Structures are given as structure tokens and as C-alpha cells.
Coordinates of C-alpha atoms and ligand atoms in Angstrom, one line a residue:
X12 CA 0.0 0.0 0.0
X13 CA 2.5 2.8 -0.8
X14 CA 1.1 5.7 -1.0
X15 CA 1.8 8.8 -3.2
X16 CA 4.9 10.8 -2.6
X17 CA 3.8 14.4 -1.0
X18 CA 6.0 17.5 0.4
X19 CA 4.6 19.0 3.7
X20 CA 5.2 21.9 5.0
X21 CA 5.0 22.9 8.8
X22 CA 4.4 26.8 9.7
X23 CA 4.5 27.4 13.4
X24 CA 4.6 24.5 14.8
X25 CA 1.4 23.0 12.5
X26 CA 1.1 20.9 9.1
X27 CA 0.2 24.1 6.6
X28 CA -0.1 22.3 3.5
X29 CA 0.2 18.9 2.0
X30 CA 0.9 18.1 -1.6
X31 CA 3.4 17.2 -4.1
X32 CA 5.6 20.0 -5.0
X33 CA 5.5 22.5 -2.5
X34 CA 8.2 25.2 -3.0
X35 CA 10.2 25.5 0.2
X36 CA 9.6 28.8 2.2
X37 CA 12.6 31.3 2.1
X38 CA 14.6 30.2 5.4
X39 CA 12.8 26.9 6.1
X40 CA 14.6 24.3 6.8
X41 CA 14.2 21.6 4.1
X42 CA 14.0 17.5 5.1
X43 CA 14.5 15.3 2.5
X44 CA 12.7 11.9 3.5
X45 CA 14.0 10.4 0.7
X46 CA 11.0 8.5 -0.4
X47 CA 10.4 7.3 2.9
X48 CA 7.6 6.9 5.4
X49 CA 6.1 9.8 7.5
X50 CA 4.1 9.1 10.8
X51 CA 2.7 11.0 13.4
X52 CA 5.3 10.7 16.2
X53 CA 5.2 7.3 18.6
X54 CA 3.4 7.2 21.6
X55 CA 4.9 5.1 24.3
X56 CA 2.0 5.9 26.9
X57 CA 3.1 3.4 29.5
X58 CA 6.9 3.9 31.0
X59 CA 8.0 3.8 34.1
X60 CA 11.1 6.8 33.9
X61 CA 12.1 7.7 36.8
X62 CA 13.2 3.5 37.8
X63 CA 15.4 2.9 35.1
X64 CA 18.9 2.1 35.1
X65 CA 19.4 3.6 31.0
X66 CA 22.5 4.9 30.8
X67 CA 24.1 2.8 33.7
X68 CA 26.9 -0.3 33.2
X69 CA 24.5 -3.5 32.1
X70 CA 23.4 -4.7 35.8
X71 CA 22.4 -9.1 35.7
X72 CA 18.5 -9.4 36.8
X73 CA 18.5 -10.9 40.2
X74 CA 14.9 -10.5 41.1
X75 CA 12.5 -13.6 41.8
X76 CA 9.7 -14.3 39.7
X77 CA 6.1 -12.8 41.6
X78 CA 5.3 -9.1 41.8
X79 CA 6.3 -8.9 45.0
X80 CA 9.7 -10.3 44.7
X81 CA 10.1 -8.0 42.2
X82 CA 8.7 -5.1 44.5
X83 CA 11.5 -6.0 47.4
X84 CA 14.3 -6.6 45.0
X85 CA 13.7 -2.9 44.1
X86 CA 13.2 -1.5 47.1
X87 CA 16.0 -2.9 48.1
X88 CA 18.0 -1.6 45.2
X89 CA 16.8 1.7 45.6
X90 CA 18.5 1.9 48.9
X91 CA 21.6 0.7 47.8
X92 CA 21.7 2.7 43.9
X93 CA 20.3 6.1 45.2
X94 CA 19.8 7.1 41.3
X95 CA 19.0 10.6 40.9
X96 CA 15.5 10.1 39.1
X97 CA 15.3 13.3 37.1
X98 CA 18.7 12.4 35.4
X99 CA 17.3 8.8 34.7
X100 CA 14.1 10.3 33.7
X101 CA 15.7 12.6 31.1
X102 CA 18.1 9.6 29.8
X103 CA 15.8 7.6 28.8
X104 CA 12.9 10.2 27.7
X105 CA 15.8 10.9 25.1
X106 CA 16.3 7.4 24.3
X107 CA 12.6 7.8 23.5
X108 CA 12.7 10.8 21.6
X109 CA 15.4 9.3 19.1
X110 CA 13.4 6.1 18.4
X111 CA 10.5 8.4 17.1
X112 CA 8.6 8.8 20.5
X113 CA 7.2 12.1 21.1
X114 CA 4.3 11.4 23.4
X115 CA 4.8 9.1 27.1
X116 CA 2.3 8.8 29.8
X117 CA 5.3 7.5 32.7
X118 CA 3.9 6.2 36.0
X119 CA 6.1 7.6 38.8
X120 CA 7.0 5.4 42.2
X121 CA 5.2 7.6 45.2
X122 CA 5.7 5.8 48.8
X123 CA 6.3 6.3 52.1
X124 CA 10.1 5.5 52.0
X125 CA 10.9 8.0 49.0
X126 CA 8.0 10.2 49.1
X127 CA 8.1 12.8 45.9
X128 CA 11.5 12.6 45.7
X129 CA 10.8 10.4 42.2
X130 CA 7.9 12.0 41.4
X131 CA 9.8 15.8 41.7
X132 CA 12.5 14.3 39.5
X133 CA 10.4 13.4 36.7
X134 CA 8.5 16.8 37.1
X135 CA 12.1 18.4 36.4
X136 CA 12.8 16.5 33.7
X137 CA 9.3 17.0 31.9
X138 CA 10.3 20.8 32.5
X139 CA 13.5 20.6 30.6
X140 CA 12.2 18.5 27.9
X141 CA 9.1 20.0 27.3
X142 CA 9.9 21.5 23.9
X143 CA 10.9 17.9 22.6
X144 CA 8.7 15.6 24.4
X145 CA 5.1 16.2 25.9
X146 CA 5.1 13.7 29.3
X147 CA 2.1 13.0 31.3
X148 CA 2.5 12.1 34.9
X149 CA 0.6 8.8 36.6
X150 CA 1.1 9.3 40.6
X151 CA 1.6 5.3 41.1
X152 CA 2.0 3.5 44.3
X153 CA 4.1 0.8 43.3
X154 CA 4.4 -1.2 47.1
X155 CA 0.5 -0.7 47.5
X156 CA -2.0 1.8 49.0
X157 CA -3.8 0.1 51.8
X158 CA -0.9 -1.7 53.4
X159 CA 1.1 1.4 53.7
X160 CA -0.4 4.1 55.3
X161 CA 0.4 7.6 54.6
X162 CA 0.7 6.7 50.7
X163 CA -3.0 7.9 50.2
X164 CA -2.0 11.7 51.2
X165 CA 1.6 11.5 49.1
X166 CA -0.8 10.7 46.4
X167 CA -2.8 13.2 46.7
X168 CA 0.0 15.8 47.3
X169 CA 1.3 14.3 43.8
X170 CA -1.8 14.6 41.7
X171 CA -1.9 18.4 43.4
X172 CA 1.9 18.7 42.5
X173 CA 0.5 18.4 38.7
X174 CA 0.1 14.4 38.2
X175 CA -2.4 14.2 35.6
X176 CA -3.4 10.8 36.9
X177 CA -3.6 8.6 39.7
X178 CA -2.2 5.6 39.5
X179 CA -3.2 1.8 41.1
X180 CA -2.0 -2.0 41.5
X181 CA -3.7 -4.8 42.2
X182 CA -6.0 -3.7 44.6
X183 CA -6.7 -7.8 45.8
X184 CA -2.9 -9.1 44.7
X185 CA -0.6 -6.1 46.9
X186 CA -3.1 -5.4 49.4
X187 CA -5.7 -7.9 49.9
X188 CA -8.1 -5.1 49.6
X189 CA -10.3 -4.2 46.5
X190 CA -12.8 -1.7 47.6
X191 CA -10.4 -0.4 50.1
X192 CA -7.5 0.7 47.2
X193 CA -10.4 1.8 44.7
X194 CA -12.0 3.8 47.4
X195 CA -8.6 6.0 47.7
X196 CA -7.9 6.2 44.1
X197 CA -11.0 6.8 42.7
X198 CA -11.7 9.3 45.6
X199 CA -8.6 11.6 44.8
X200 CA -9.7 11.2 41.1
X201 CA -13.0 12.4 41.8
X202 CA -11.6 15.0 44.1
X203 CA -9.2 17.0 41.6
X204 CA -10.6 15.6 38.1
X205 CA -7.7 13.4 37.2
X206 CA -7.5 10.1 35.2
X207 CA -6.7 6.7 36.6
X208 CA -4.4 4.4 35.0
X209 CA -4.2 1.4 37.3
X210 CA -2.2 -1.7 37.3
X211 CA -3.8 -5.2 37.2
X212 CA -1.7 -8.9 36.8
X213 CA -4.3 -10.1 39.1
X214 CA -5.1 -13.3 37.0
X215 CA -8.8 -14.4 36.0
X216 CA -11.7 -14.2 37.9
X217 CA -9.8 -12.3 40.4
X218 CA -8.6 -9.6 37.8
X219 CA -12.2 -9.9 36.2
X220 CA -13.8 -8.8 39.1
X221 CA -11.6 -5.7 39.9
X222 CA -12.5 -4.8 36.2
X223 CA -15.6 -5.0 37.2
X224 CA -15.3 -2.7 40.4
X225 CA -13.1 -0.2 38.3
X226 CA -16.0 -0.3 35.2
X227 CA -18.9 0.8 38.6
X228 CA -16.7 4.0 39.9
X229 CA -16.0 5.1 36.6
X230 CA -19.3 5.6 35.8
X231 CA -20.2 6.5 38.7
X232 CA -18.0 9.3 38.7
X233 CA -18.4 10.3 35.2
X234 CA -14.8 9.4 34.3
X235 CA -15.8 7.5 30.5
X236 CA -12.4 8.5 28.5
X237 CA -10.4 9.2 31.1
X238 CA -9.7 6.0 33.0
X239 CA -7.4 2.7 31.9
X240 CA -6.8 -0.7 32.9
X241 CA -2.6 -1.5 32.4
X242 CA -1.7 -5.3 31.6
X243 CA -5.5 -6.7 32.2
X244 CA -3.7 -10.7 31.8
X245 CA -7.2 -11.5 33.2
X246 CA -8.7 -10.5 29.7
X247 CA -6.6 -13.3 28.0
X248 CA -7.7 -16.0 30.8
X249 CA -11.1 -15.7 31.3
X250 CA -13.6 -17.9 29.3
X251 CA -15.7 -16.8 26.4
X252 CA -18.9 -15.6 28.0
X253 CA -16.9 -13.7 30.6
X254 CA -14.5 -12.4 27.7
X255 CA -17.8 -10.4 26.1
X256 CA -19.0 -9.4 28.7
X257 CA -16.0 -7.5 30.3
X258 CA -15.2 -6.3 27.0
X259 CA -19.0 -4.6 26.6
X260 CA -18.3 -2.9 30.4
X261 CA -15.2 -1.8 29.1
X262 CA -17.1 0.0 26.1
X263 CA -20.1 1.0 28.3
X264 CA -17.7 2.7 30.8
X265 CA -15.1 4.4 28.3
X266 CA -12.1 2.1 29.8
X267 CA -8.7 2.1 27.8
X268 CA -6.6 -1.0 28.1
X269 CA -2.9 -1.3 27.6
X270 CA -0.3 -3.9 26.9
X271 CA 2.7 -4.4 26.5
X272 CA 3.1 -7.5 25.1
X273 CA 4.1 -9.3 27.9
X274 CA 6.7 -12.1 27.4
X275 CA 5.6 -14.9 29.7
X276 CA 2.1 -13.8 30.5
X277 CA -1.4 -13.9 29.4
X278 CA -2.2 -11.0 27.4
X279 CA -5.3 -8.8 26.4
X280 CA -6.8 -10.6 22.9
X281 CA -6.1 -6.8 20.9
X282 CA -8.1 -7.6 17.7
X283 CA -10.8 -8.6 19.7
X284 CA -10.8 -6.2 21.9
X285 CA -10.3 -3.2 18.7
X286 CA -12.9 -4.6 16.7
X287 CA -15.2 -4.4 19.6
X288 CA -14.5 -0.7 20.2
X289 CA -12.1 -0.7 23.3
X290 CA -9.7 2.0 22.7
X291 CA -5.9 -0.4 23.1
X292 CA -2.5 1.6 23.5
X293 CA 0.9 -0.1 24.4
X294 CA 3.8 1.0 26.1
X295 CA 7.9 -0.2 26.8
X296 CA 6.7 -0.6 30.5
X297 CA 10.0 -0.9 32.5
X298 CA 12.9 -0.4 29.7
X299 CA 16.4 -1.6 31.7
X300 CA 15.4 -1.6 35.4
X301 CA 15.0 -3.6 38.0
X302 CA 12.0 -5.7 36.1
X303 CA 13.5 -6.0 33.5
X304 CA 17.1 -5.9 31.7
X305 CA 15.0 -5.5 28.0
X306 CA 14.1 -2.6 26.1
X307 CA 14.7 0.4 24.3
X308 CA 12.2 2.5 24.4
X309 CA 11.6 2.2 20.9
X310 CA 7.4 2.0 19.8
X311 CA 8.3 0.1 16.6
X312 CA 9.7 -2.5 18.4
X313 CA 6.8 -2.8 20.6
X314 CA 4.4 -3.1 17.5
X315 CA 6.4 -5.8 16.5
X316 CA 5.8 -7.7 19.8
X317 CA 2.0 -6.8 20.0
X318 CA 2.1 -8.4 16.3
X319 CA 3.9 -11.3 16.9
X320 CA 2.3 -12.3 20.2
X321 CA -1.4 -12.0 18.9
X322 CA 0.0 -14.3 15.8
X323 CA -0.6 -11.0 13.6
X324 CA 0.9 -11.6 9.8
X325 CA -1.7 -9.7 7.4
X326 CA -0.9 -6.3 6.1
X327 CA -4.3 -5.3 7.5
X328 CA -3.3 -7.1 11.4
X329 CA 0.0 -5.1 11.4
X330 CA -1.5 -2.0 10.7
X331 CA -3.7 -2.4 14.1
X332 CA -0.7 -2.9 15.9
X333 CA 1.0 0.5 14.6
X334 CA -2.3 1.8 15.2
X335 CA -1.9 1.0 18.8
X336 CA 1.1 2.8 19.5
X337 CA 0.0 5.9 17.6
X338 CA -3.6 7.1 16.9
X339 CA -4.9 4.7 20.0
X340 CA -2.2 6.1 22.5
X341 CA -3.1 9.7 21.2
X342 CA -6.8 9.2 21.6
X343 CA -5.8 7.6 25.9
X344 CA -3.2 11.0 26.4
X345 CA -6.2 13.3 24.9
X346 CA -3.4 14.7 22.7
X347 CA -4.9 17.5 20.7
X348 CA -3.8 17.8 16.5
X349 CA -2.6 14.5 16.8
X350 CA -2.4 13.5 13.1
X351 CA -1.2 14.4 9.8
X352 CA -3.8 16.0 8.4
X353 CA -3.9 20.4 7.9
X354 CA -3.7 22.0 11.3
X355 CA -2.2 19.2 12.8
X356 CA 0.7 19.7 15.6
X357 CA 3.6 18.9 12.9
X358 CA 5.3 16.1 15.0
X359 CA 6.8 13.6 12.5
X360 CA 8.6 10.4 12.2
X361 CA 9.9 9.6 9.1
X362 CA 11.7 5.4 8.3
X363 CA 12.9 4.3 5.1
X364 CA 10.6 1.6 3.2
X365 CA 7.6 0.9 1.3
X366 CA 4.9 0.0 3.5
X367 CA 3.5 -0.1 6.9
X368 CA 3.7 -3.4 7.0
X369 CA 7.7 -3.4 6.3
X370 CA 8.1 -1.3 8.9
X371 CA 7.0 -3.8 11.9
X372 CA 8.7 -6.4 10.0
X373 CA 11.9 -4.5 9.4
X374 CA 11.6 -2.0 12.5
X375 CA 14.6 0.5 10.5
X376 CA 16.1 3.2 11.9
X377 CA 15.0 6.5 12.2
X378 CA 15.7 8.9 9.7
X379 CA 14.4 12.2 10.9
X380 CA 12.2 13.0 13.9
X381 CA 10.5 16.1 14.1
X382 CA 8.7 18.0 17.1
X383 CA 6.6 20.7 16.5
X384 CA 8.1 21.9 12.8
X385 CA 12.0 21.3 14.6
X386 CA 14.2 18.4 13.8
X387 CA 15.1 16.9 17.1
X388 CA 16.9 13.5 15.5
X389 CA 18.7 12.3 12.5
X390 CA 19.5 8.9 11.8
X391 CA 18.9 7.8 15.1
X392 CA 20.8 10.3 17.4
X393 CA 19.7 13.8 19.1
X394 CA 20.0 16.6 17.0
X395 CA 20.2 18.9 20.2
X396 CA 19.6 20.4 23.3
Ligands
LIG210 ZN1 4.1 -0.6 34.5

């Protein structure tokens, strides 16, 4: 499906025209895409930036296999590392930016042992890049809500520090307590109108039933559009009759649902899920931390996984996995002129090859990304700032 070959021309920050043969503008900068593809830039609306090691000597994985191994091994390696998070936030939001990512929605660890301290960081690091890189905030209690008191009010202070979103996980799996972790999260929400972005590996009926709670406050607050469910494994273990009808709650109630294409556990079934009308957006999750050692922050990469894991191979299946980690994490971050049509914010990736397809297949490097009219990479590397 290659398309035709078209100039565009960006005036202030916004697509002006589109055609073939526009003249260049006296002192514009001209990019030649060399035949290539031009995207809207990636989305990666599920990171975790202020925990990763990126740009740190490679450290072995020595975390056991639950959640909550993998909760203690970091806590403990917090202690030990004391990273600076707005320096590791920045790293890797770069790392980001020159894989074609202009968008990220990052969850940022708030307890009671570190407080804002990660949360601040990331603030200062959205501040620096904010030119480059729009990043939206998701206050997250990563060691649980209920079980550690005093995290409720940290919260709070977060999502009044300028946290678009609250954050949740497992409200039965970390504390044993459903109604009790909704209650907080959804309260704050309701309190200072932000979104909610919550954390579920809880398996099957257990997960299923938290979707369930989750589907019950969001309408009952009137958040339809502005609430998501990350992981959801449940939706790839329930059976059939259960499948449908989560997935018409989740339409009913305006709940997004990201994955990541997770390795080595049950995922969300995305063309199922797409073709019913659930809005699906992907993220690198943890890229080089403690729960992981993979990933590169790069969103073509990830469309590759989402494709390969759901057994996608048609032209038309790949194109629903790009589409997930553009237009569908767009639509979750509310991005406004997200798009390439006239009046559009003029945020471009541009690849070499043929076809949309290719791309996934041959995930090339970037040629050019472009924020806002500006070049901000070549080939792969930062242009500057
Ligand atoms: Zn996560």
C-alpha cells in the first residue's frame, strides 16, 4: 500500500499544506525523507522513567519471579543505587525521543520510604524537555496503598503537584483489599478531576472482578475517556462468556486497556478487543530496570511484539498494531492535532521503506524525527539540546 509521494510543510509548529511540489519557504529548513515513510510521532504511553537504570553499566536481573519479589528486590536496590530520578528520567525520555517517541504517559513510584523525591524528579525533567517531548504524569503506588499508610495523602499531594493521573496496583494481589485501594484512588480522582491508570496482573476471575469494580466507579463518577486498565492478563484468561461481557463494560464505561506484550504472561486478545470498540494503547513498560534488563524505548519494536504475540501476519493485522502505539495512545493521552492532516501539531517520524507493514517487519532506523516543525533527531541520534 504505498502511497503517493507528497511534500509537507509545517508553519509554526502545525502541518500548513500537504501536496506534491511544494516550493520551500525562504529560510525553512528543508528534510528530505528520501521517499520514505512519514508518521505521526510514537506514543509510548506506559513507561516507568524515573526507575530505570538507561545509561548505567548492564546490571544481571537478580529479582525472583512474583510481583512482590520484584517489589522487594527494588526497594532494596533503591536503597543501595540512590539514582537521581530526574537524570534517569531525562536519559531515557531521550532514548525515546530518538526512536521516534514524542508522546509518554510514565507512572512515577510515590511511597512512604521515597515520598516525591521520584515524582519531583520526573517533574524536572518533563520541564527541561518540554519542547521535545510532551510527558504526562501517573502518581503510582508501586508497594500498595492500603498496606502502607500515609501513601493515600503522598498521592494526593502528587496529583496536586500536577500528576495528571492517579495511578493503582492490584487492589486484591498487593493489598488484599479491593474496595479499600479503589475507594482511595477513585476518591482523589474524583476530588481534583484526574484520570486513573491502574495496574492489574491479578489473574482471571480475580482480575475480572476488579475490572468490574473499576467499570462501577468510573461511571459512577463520570470518568468514561479518562480511565485505563494497564496489563488486564485476566482478559486473556477468562472464558468466552466472561470475555464479552467484560469487554462490553469496558465499552459502556469508556475504559482504555494497555499492553505491552508481555513475554511470559497472558495478554489482552487486541483484535478482539479493537474490533469491539475498546480503545488499546501499548507502552515499553520498564525499559532496563529492575524488572526487566529488555528494552529500548523504541514503539516500533513494541508493535512488532503486539504483532507477533497476537499471531498477527496480514498487512491489515500489522496496521492495528502500529495503530496501537499511535492514533490509539493519542486518543488515551487526549493529545490534541494529533495526526497528519492540515492543522495538525507537525510532530513527524519519518523510516525508510515501502509499506506499513515493512516497517513492523523491518523496525529501520529513524531517519528524521521532528517535534513541532523542529528536527530533534537524525539517523537515530539527538539533533540537540
Ligand atoms: Zn508498569
Amino acid at each position: 500500500m504505498a502511497g503517493a509521494a507528497v511534500d509537507v510543510l509545517a508553519t509554526g509548529g502545525v502541518i500548513a499544506r500537504v501536496g506534491p511540489g511544494i516550493a520551500a519557504a525562504p529560510g525553512a529548513e528543508v528534510v528530505d525523507g528520501q521517499h520514505g515513510i512519514l508518521l505521526p510521532g510514537f506514543v509510548d504511553a506506559h513507561m516507568h522513567l524515573d526507575k530505570t537504570f538507561w545509561g548505567l553499566p548492564w546490571r544481571a536481573h537478580e529479582a525472583g519471579p512474583s510481583v512482590l519479589d520484584r517489589i522487594d528486590n527494588e526497594r532494596r536496590l533503591r536503597r543501595e543505587l540512590r539514582l537521581s530520578p530526574d537524570i534517569q528520567a531525562e536519559g531515557l525520555a531521550r532514548q525515546a525521543v530518538s526512536r521516534g517517541t514524542l508522546h509518554i504517559r510514565s507512572h512515577v513510584d510515590v511511597d512512604t520510604e521515597i515520598g516525591l523525591r521520584n515524582f519531583e524528579g520526573v517533574m524536572a525533567a518533563r520541564r527541561r524537555l518540554k519542547d521535545i517531548v510532551s510527558i504526562q504524569v501517573v502518581a503510582f503506588p508501586q508497594s500498595g496503598v492500603v498496606t502502607r499508610p500515609g501513601t493515600a495523602e503522598l498521592l494526593d499531594r502528587a496529583v496536586q503537584g500536577g500528576a495528571e493521573l492517579i495511578g493503582g496496583i492490584d487492589p486484591a494481589g498487593i493489598d488484599r483489599d479491593p474496595k479499600g485501594q479503589l475507594d482511595v484512588v477513585f476518591g482523589i480522582a474524583g476530588r481534583h478531576g484526574a484520570g486513573v491508570d491502574i495496574h492489574l496482573h491479578d489473574p482471571g476471575e480475580l482480575g475480572a472482578l476488579q475490572i468490574r469494580m473499576i467499570a462501577e466507579r468510573t461511571r459512577a463518577l463520570g470518568l468514561a475517556g479518562k480511565v485505563s486498565v494497564s496489563h488486564a492478563f485476566c482478559l486473556g484468561m477468562v472464558d468466552e462468556a466472561e470475555l464479552g461481557h467484560l469487554i462490553d463494560l469496558l465499552v459502556d464505561s469508556g475504559i482504555s486497556i494497555m499492553t505491552n506484550a508481555p513475554g511470559d504472561r497472558p495478554m489482552p486478545p487486541l483484535r478482539r478487543l479493537r474490533a469491539a470498540g475498546v480503545t488499546v494503547f501499548s507502552g515499553s513498560d520498564g525499559v532496563r530496570d529492575a524488572w526487566t534488563p529488555f528494552g529500548t524505548a523504541d514503539m516500533l519494536e513494541r508493535a512488532m511484539l503486539l504483532a507477533y504475540r497476537s499471531g498477527f501476519r496480514t498487512d491489515d493485522l500489522l496496521h492495528g498494531a502500529l495503530d496501537t502505539v499511535t492514533r490509539g495512545g493519542a486518543a488515551v493521552l487526549g493529545l490534541e492535532g494529533y495526526g497528519l492532516d492540515l492543522g495538525d501539531r507537525a510532530d513527524f517520524v519519518i523510516l525508510p521503506g515501502e509499506t506499513l507493514g515493512e516497517l513492523i517487519a523491518m523496525r529501520p532506523p529513524r531517519s528524521w524525527v521532528i517535534s513541532a516543525g523542529r528536527v530533534v533527531a537524525r539517523d537515530g541520534r539527538l539533533e540537540r539540546g
